[in-house]
Coordinates of C-alpha atoms in Angstrom, one line a residue:
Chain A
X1 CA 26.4 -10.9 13.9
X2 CA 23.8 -9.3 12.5
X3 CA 20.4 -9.2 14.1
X4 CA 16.9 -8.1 13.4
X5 CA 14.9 -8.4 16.6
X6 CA 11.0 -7.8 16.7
X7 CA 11.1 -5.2 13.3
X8 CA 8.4 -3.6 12.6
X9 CA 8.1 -1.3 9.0
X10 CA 5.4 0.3 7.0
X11 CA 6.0 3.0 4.4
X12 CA 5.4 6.6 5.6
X13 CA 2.0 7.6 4.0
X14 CA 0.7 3.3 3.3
X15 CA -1.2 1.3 5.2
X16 CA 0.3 -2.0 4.3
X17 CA 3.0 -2.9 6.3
X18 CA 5.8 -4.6 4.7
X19 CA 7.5 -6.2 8.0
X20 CA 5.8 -7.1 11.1
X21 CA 7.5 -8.5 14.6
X22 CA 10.3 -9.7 12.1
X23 CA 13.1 -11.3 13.4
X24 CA 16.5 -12.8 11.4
X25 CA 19.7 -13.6 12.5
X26 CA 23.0 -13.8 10.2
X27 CA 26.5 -14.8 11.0
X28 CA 29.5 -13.3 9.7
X29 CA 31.1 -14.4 7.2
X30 CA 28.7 -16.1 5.0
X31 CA 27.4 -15.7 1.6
X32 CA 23.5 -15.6 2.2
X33 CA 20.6 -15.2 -0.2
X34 CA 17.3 -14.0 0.6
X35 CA 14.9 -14.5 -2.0
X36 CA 10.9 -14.0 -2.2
X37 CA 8.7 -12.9 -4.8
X38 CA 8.8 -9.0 -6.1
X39 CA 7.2 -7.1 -3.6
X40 CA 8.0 -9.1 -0.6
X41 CA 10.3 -6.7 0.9
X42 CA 13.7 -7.7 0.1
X43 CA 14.8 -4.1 -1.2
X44 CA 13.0 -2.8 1.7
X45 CA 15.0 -5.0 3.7
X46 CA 18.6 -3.3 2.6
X47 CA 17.0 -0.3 3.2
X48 CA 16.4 -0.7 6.7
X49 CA 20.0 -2.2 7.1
X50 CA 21.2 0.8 5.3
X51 CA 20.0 3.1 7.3
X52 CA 17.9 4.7 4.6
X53 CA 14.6 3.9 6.2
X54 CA 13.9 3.2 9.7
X55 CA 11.8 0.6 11.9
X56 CA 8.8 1.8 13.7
X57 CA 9.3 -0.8 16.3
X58 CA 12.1 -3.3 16.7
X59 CA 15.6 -3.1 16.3
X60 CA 18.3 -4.0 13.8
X61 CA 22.3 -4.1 15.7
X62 CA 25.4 -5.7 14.3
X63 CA 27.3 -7.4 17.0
X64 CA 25.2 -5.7 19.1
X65 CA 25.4 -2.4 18.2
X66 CA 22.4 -0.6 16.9
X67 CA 22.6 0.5 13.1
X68 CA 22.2 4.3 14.0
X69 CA 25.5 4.0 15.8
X70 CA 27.3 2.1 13.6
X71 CA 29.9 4.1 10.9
X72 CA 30.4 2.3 7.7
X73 CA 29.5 -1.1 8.0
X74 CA 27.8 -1.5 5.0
X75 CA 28.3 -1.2 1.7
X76 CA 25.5 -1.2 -1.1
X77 CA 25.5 -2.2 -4.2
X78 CA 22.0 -1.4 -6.5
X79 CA 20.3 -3.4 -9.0
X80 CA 21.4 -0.8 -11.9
X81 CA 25.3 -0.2 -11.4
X82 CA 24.8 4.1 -11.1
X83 CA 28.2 5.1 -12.2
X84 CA 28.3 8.4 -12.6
X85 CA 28.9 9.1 -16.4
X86 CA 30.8 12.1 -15.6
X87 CA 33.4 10.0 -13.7
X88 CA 36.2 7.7 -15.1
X89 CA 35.9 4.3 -14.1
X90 CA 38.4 5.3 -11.6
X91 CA 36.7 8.2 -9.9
X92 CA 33.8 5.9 -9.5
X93 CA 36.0 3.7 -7.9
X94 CA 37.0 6.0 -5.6
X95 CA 33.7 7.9 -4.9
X96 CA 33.1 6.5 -1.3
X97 CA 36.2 7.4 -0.1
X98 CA 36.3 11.0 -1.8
X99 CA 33.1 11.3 0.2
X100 CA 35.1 10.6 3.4
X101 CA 37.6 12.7 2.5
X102 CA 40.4 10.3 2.4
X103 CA 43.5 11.7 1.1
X104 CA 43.5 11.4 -2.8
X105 CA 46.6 9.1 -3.3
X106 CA 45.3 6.7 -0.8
X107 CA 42.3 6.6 -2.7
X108 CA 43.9 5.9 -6.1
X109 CA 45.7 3.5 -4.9
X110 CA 43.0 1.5 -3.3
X111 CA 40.6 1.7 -7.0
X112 CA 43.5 0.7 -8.6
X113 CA 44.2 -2.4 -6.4
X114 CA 40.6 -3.3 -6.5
X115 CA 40.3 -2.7 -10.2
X116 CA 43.1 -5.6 -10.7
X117 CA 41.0 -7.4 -8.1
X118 CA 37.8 -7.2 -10.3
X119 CA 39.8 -7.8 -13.5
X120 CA 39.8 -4.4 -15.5
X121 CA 43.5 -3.2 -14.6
X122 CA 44.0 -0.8 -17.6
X123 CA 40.2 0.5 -17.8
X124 CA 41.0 3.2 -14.9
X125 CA 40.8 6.3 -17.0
X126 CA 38.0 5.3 -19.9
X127 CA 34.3 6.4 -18.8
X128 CA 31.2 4.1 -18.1
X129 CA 29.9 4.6 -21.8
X130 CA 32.8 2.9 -23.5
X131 CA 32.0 -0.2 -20.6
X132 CA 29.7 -3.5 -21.8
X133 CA 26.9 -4.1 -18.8
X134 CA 29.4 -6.9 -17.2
X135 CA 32.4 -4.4 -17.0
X136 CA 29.8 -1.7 -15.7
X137 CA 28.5 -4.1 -12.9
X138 CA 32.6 -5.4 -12.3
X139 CA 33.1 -1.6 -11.8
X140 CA 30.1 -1.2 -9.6
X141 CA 30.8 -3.9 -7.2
X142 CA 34.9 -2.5 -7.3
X143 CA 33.3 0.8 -5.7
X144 CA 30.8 -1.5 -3.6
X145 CA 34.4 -2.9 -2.0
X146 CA 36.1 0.2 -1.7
X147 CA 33.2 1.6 0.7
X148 CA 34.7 -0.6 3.2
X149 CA 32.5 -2.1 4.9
X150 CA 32.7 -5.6 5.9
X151 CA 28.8 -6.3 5.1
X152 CA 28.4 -6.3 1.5
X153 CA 24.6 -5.5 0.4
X154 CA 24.0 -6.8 -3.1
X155 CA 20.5 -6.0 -4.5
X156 CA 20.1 -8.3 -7.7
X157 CA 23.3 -6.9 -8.9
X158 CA 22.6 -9.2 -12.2
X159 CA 19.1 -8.7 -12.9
X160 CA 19.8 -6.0 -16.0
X161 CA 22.3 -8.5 -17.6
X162 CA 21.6 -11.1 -20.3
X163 CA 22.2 -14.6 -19.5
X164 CA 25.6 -15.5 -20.8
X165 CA 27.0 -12.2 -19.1
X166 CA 24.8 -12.8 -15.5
X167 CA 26.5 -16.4 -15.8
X168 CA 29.9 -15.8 -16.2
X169 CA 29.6 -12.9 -13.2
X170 CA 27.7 -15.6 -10.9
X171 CA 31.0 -17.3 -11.1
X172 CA 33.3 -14.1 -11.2
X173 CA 31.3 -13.2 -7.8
X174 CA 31.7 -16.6 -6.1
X175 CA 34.9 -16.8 -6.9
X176 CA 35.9 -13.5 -5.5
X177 CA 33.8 -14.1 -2.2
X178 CA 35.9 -17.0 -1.7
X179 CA 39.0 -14.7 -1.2
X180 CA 37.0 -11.9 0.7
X181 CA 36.8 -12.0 4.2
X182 CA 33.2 -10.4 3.8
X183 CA 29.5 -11.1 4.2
X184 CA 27.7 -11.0 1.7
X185 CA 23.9 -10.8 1.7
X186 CA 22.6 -11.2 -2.0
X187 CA 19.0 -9.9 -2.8
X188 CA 17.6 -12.6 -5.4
X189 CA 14.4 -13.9 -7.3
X190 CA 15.6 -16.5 -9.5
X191 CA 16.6 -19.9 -7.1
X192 CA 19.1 -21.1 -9.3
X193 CA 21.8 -18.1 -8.9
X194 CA 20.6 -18.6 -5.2
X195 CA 21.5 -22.0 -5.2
X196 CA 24.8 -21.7 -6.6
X197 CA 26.2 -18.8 -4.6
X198 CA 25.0 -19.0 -1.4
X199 CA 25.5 -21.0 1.7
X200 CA 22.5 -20.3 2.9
X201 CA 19.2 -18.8 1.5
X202 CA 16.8 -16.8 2.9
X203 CA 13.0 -16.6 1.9
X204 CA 11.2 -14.5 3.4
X205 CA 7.5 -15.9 4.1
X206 CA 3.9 -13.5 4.8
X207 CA 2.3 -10.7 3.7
X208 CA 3.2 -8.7 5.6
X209 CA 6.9 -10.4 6.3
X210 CA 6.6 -12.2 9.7
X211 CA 9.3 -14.6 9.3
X212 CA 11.3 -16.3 7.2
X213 CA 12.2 -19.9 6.5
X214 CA 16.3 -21.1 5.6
X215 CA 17.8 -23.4 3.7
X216 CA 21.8 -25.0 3.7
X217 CA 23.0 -24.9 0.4
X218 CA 25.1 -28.6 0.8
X219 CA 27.7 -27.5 -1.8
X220 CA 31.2 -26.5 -0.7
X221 CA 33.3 -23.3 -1.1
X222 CA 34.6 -24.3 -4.3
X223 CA 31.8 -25.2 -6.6
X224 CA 30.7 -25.4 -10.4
X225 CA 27.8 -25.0 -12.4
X226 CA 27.6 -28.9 -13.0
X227 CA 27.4 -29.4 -9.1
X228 CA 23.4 -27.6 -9.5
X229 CA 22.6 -30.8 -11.4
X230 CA 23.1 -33.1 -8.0
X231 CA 20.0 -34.9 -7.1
X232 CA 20.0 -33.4 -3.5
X233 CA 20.7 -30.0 -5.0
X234 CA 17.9 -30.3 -7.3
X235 CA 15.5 -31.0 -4.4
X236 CA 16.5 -27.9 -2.6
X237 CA 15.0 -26.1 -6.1
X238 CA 12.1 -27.6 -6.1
X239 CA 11.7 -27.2 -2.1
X240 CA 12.3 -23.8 -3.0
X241 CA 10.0 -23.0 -5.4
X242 CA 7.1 -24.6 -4.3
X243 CA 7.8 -22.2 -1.2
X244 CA 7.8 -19.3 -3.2
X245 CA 4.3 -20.7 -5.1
X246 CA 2.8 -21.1 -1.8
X247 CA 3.7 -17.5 -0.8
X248 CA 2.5 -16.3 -4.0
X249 CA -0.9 -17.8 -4.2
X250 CA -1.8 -17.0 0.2
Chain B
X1 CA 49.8 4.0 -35.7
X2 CA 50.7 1.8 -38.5
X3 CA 50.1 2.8 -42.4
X4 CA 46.6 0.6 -42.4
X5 CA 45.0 2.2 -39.0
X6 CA 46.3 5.5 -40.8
X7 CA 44.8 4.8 -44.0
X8 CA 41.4 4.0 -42.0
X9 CA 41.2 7.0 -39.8
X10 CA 41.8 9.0 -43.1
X11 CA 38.8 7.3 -44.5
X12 CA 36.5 7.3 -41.6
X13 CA 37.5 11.0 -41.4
X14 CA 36.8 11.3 -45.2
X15 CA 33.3 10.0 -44.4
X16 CA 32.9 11.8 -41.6
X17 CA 33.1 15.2 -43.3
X18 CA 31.2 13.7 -46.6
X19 CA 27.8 12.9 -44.5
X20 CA 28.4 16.3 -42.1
X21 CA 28.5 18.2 -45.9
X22 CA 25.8 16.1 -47.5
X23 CA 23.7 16.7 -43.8
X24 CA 24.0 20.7 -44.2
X25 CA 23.3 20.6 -48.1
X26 CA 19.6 20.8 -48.4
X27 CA 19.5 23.7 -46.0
X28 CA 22.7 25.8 -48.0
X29 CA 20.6 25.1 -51.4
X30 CA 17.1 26.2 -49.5
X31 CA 18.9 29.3 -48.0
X32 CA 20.6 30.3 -51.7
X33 CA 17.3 30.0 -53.5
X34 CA 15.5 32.1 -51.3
X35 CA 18.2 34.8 -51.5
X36 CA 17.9 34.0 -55.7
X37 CA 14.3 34.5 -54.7
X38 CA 14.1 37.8 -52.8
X39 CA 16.9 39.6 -55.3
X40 CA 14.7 38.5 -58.4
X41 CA 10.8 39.5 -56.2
X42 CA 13.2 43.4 -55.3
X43 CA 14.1 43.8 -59.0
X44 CA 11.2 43.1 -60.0
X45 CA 9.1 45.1 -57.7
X46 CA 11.3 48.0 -58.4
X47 CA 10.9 49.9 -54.9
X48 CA 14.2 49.8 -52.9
X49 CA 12.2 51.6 -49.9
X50 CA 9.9 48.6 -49.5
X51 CA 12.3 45.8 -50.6
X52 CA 15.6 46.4 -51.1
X53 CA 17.7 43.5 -52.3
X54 CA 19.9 41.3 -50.5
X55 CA 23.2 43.3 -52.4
X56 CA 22.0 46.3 -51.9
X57 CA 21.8 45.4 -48.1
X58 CA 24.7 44.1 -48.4
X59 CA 26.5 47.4 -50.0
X60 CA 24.2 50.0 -47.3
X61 CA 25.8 47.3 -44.3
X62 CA 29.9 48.3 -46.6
X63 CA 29.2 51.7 -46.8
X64 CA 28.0 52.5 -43.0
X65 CA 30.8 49.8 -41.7
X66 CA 32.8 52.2 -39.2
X67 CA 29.7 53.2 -37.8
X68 CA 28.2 50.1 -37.8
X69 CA 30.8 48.0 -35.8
X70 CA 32.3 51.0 -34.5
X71 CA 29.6 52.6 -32.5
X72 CA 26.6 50.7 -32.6
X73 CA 27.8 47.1 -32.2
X74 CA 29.8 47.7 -29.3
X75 CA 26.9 49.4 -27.6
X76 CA 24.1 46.3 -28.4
X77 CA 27.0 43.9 -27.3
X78 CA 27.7 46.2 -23.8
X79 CA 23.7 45.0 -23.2
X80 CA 24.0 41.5 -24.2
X81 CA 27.1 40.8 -22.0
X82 CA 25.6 42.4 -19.2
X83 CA 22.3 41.6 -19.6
X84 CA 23.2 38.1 -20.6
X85 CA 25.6 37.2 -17.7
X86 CA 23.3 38.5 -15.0
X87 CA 20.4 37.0 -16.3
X88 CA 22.2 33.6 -15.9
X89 CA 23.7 34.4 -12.7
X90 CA 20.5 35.6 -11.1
X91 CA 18.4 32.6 -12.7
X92 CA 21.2 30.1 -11.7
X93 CA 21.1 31.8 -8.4
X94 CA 17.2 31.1 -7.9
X95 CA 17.7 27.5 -9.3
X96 CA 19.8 26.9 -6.8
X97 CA 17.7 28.7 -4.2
X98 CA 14.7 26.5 -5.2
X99 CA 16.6 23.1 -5.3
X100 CA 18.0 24.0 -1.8
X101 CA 14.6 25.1 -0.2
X102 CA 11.6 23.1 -1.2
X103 CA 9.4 25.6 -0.1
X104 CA 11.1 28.4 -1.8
X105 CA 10.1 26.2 -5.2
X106 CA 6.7 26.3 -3.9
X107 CA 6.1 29.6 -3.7
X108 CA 8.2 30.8 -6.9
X109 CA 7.8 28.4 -9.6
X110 CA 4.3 29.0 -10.0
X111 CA 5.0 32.8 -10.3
X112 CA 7.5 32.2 -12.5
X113 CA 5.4 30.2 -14.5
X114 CA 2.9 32.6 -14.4
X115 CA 4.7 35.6 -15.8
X116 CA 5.5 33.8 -18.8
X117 CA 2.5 34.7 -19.8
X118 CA 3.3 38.1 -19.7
X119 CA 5.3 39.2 -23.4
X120 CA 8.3 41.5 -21.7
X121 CA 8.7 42.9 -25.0
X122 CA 4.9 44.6 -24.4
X123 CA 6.0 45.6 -20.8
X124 CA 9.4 47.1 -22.1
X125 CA 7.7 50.4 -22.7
X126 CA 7.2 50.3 -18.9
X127 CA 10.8 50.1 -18.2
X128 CA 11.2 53.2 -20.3
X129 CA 9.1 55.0 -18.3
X130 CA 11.1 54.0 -14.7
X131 CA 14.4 54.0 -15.7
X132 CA 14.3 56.4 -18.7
X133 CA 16.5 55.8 -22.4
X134 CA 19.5 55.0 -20.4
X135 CA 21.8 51.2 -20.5
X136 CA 20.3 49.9 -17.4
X137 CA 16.4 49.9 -18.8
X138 CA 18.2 48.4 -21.4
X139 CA 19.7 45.6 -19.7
X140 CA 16.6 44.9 -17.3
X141 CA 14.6 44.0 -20.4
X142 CA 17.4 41.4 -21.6
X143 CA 17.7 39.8 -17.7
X144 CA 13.6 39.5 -18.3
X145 CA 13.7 37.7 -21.2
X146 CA 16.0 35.4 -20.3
X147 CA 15.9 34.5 -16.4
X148 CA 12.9 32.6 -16.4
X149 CA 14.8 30.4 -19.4
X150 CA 17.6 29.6 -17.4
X151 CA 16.2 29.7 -14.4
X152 CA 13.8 26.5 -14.7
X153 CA 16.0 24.3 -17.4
X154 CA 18.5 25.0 -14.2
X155 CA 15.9 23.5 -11.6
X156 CA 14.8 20.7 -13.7
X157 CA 18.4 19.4 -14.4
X158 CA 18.7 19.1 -10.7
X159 CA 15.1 17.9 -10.6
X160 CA 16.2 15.1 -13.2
X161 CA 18.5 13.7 -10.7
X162 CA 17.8 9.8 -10.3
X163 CA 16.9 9.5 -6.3
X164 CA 19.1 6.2 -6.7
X165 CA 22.0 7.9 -7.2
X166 CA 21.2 10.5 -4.1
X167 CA 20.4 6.8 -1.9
X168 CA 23.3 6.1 -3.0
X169 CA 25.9 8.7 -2.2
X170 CA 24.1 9.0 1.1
X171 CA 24.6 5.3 1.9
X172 CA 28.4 6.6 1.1
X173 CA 28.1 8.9 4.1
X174 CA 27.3 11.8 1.9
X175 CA 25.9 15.3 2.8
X176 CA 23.6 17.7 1.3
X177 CA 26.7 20.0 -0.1
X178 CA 28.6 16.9 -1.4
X179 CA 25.4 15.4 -3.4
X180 CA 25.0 18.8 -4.4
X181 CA 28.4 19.4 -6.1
X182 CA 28.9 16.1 -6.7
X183 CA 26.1 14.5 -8.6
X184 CA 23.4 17.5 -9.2
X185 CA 26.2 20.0 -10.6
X186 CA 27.1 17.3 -13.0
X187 CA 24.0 15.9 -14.0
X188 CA 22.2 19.5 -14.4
X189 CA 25.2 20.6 -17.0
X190 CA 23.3 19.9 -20.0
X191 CA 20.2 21.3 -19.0
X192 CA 22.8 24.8 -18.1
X193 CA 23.7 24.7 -21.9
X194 CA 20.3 24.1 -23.3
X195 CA 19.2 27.3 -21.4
X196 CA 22.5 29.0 -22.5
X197 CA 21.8 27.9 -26.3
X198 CA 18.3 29.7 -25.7
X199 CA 19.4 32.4 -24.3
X200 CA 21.9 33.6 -27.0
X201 CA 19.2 34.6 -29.3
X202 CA 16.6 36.2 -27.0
X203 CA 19.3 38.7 -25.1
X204 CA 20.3 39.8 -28.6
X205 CA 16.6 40.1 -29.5
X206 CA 16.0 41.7 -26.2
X207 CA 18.9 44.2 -26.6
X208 CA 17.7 45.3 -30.2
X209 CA 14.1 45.6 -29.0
X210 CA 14.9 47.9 -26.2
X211 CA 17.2 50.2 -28.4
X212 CA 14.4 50.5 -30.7
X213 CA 12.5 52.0 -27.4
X214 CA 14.7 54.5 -27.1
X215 CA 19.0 54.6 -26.7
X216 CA 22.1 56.9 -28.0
X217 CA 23.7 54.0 -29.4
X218 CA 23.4 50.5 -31.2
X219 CA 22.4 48.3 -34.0
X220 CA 18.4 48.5 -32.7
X221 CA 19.0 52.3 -32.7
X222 CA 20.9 52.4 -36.1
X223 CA 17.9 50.5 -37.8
X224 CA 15.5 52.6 -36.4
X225 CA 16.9 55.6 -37.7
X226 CA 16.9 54.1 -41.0
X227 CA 13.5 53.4 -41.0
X228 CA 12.2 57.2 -40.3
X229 CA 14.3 58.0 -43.1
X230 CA 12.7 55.3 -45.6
X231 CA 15.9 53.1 -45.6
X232 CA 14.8 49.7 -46.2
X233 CA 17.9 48.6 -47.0
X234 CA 19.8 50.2 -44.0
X235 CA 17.5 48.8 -41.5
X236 CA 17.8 45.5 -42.3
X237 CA 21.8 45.5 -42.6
X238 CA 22.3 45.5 -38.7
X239 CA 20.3 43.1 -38.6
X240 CA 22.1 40.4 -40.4
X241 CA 25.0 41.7 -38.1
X242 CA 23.2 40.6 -34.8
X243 CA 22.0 36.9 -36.8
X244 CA 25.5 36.9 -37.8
X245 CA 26.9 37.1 -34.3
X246 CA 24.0 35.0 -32.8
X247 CA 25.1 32.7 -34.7
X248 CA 28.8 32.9 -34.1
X249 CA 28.3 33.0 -30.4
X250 CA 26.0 29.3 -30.3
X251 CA 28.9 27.9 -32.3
X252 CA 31.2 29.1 -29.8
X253 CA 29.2 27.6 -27.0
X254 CA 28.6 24.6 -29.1
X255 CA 32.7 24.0 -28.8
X256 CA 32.6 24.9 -25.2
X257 CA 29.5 22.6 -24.6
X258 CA 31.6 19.5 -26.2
X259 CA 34.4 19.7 -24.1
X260 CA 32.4 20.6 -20.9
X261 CA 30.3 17.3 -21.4
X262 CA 32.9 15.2 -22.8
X263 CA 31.1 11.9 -21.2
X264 CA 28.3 12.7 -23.3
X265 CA 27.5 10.3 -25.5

């Protein structure tokens, strides 16, 4: 379980403080959204849980552990996919376990499997530039798997993408979470790709973030685009956004 | 490949070197008229000891050939190389020194910046005076000229890095040496062959403008001899030869450059 108890975060060198006494608590194995207008501290958020910024006061622990302590229980994935253009597809796959110096055949063969996984068996040795944005971000989240961890951080993995493509990977992404025995928390602002991938959603409410308020998603594990059209589901949008109005106009 | 891809390659090829030769034509035409020009403006003028043709250069750069490429391009090419690969060793040295050690950049980079200022071919004379007519003044000047140039198109390739990318390697587990070799290396590359590209030029320059100071041997030597002795047309012959190899030695690079960064667009 993963647990944020009392956190407490301003930038180094601001005076606004982006959480304060914030407290969340997500259970494993779910696909969970957080969503909240920009600057409301999502990315700030996967920072803290990433261990690339860290609380004044409070303290985040997975299963109990505290995050310092904790080896490779994460695994990030940015808003822009980052492939190194020097890199095949391949070596990006395998970059997080070439930085752990795990032995080079191992490594292979993991990309490889997870390249199948994602769809692009046969694009191991081309290079990100001969990639379109939805192969790139397929590629991304391949390397995003093969860092291991069993916490999957996805920071609006979709954002860059135009609509047909960011559609077609809402569903490539939901359909692979439903093999994955993973967690997946899913940094969001739009409430519809919320709604259909999550089982819960997150939005986080204050300025700075005090709290946050959640929401079921009543859809089940196998769902389609024409389920978002459900009178209940529909509700949940609008519940949602006027939330997110609310919070934008305090 | 079947006969249609064939024929299609052929013709993309075809096109290929059509718009490279149409690209390069205006400059070829340009290049031959002002070589019409200057042959017509030396006849005219009728003073080979101001301007001497481009034939008769030419002829004067055939008839002094064995002691042209003999001696005195082997002696200007000993600087270059020398000059040359130290300059980029010790600049590529104090890149990596300044990337390394934040406040190592502090206190250099403005200096360096600062003795740009400074023309190294009006401090040469200097050199002369500490380390006397001999091939290490010689190479100091060429190191001068070019170790600020590779030095700072160095650091700012591994300035340019996007701190995503570092955030994200160190979210890998990553160390300093890894992000280093792994992702800085790689990104500053074209930056390295930009300052490479520059550098060509200015260590011959540098070379020839220190053997004009004062050396035994090569081609900045050669055409200053000519020119105490009213040889227009033999001062400006070794200097074609050192265009001609500056020239030779970017294309070079330019092949190297293209396989080195092969993920270039």
């Amino acid at each position: 379980m993963l647990c944020f108890e009392h956190v407490s975060f301003t930038y180094p060198g601001s005076e606004d403080a982006i959480f304060r006494d914030f407290s969340l608590r997500a259970e494993k194995g779910g696909f969970i959204s957080v969503i909240g207008e920009s600057g409301s501290g999502k990315t700030t958020l996967f920072r803290l849980l990433n261990g690339l910024e860290q609380p004044q006061e409070g303290s985040i622990t997975i299963d109990g552990t505290p995050i310092p302590e904790k080896k490779n229980f994460a695994s990030y994935m940015p808003q822009q996919d980052l492939l190194f253009p020097w890199l095949s597809v391949e070596q990006n796959v395998m970059l997080p376990m070439t930085i752990r110096k795990q032995p080079k055949e191992l490594c292979r063969k993991k990309a490889l499997e997870m390249l199948k996984k994602v769809g692009l068996a046969g694009w191991e040795k081309r290079y990100p530039r001969e990639l379109s944005g939805g192969m790139r971000q397929r590629v991304s989240f391949a390397r995003t798997l093969c860092a291991g961890g069993e916490l999957l951080l996805l920071d609006e993995p979709f954002s860059a993408l135009d609509s047909i493509t960011r559609i077609s990977l809402q569903e490539w992404l939901r359909d692979q979470w439903n093999h994955l025995e993973k967690t997946i928390l899913f940094i969001t602002h739009d409430v519809e790709e919320a709604v259909f991938l999550s089982e819960k959603i997150l939005v986080l409410t204050g300025r700075p973030v005090t709290g946050l308020t959640e929401f079921e998603v009543p859809l089940p594990r196998e769902r389609t685009r024409e389920m978002l059209l459900r009178p209940d589901i529909a509700e949940l949008k609008e519940q949602l956004i006027a939330l997110l109005r609310s919070e934008a106009t305090e | 490949m079947t006969r249609a891809g064939y024929k299609q390659d052929r013709a993309a090829a075809e096109r290929k070197t059509y718009s490279t030769v149409t690209r390069q034509m205006p400059g070829v035409i340009f290049l031959c008229m002002l070589l019409i020009l200057w042959q017509v403006l030396s006849q005219a003028i009728g003073k080979p000891y101001l301007l001497p043709s481009p034939l008769s250069v030419l002829e004067s750069l055939w008839e002094n050939r064995r002691e042209i490429f003999l001696v005195h391009l082997p002696a200007t090419m000993e600087v270059v190389a020398i000059g040359g690969v130290l300059a980029v060793l010790s600049g590529s040295l104090f890149a990596i020194l300044m990337d390394w050690f934040p406040w190592l950049k502090r206190a250099l980079y403005p200096i360096l910046t600062w003795t740009q200022t400074i023309p190294v071919m009006c401090i040469a004379p200097a050199f002369v005076l500490w380390f006397g007519y001999t091939v290490k003044m010689r190479v100091i000047v060429v190191i001068l000229v070019n170790f600020f140039t590779v030095t700072v198109n160095l650091y700012d390739g591994f300035a340019s890095v996007r701190p995503e990318r570092i955030e994200l390697m160190r979210t890998y587990g990553a160390d300093r040496l890894q992000i280093f070799s792994m992702l800085k290396m790689p990104t500053a590359l074209p930056y390295f062959f930009t300052a490479l590209r520059i550098s060509i030029p200015w260590s011959v320059i540098g070379a020839a403008v220190a053997e004009w100071l004062g050396a035994q041997n090569g081609l900045g030597t050669y055409s200053r001899s000519c020119m105490m002795n009213l040889d227009a047309a033999g001062l400006l012959a070794p200097l074609l030869v050192l265009t001609a190899f500056a020239l030779l030695m970017n294309a070079l690079l330019g092949m190297i450059e293209r396989r080195v960064l092969y993920w270039q667009e």
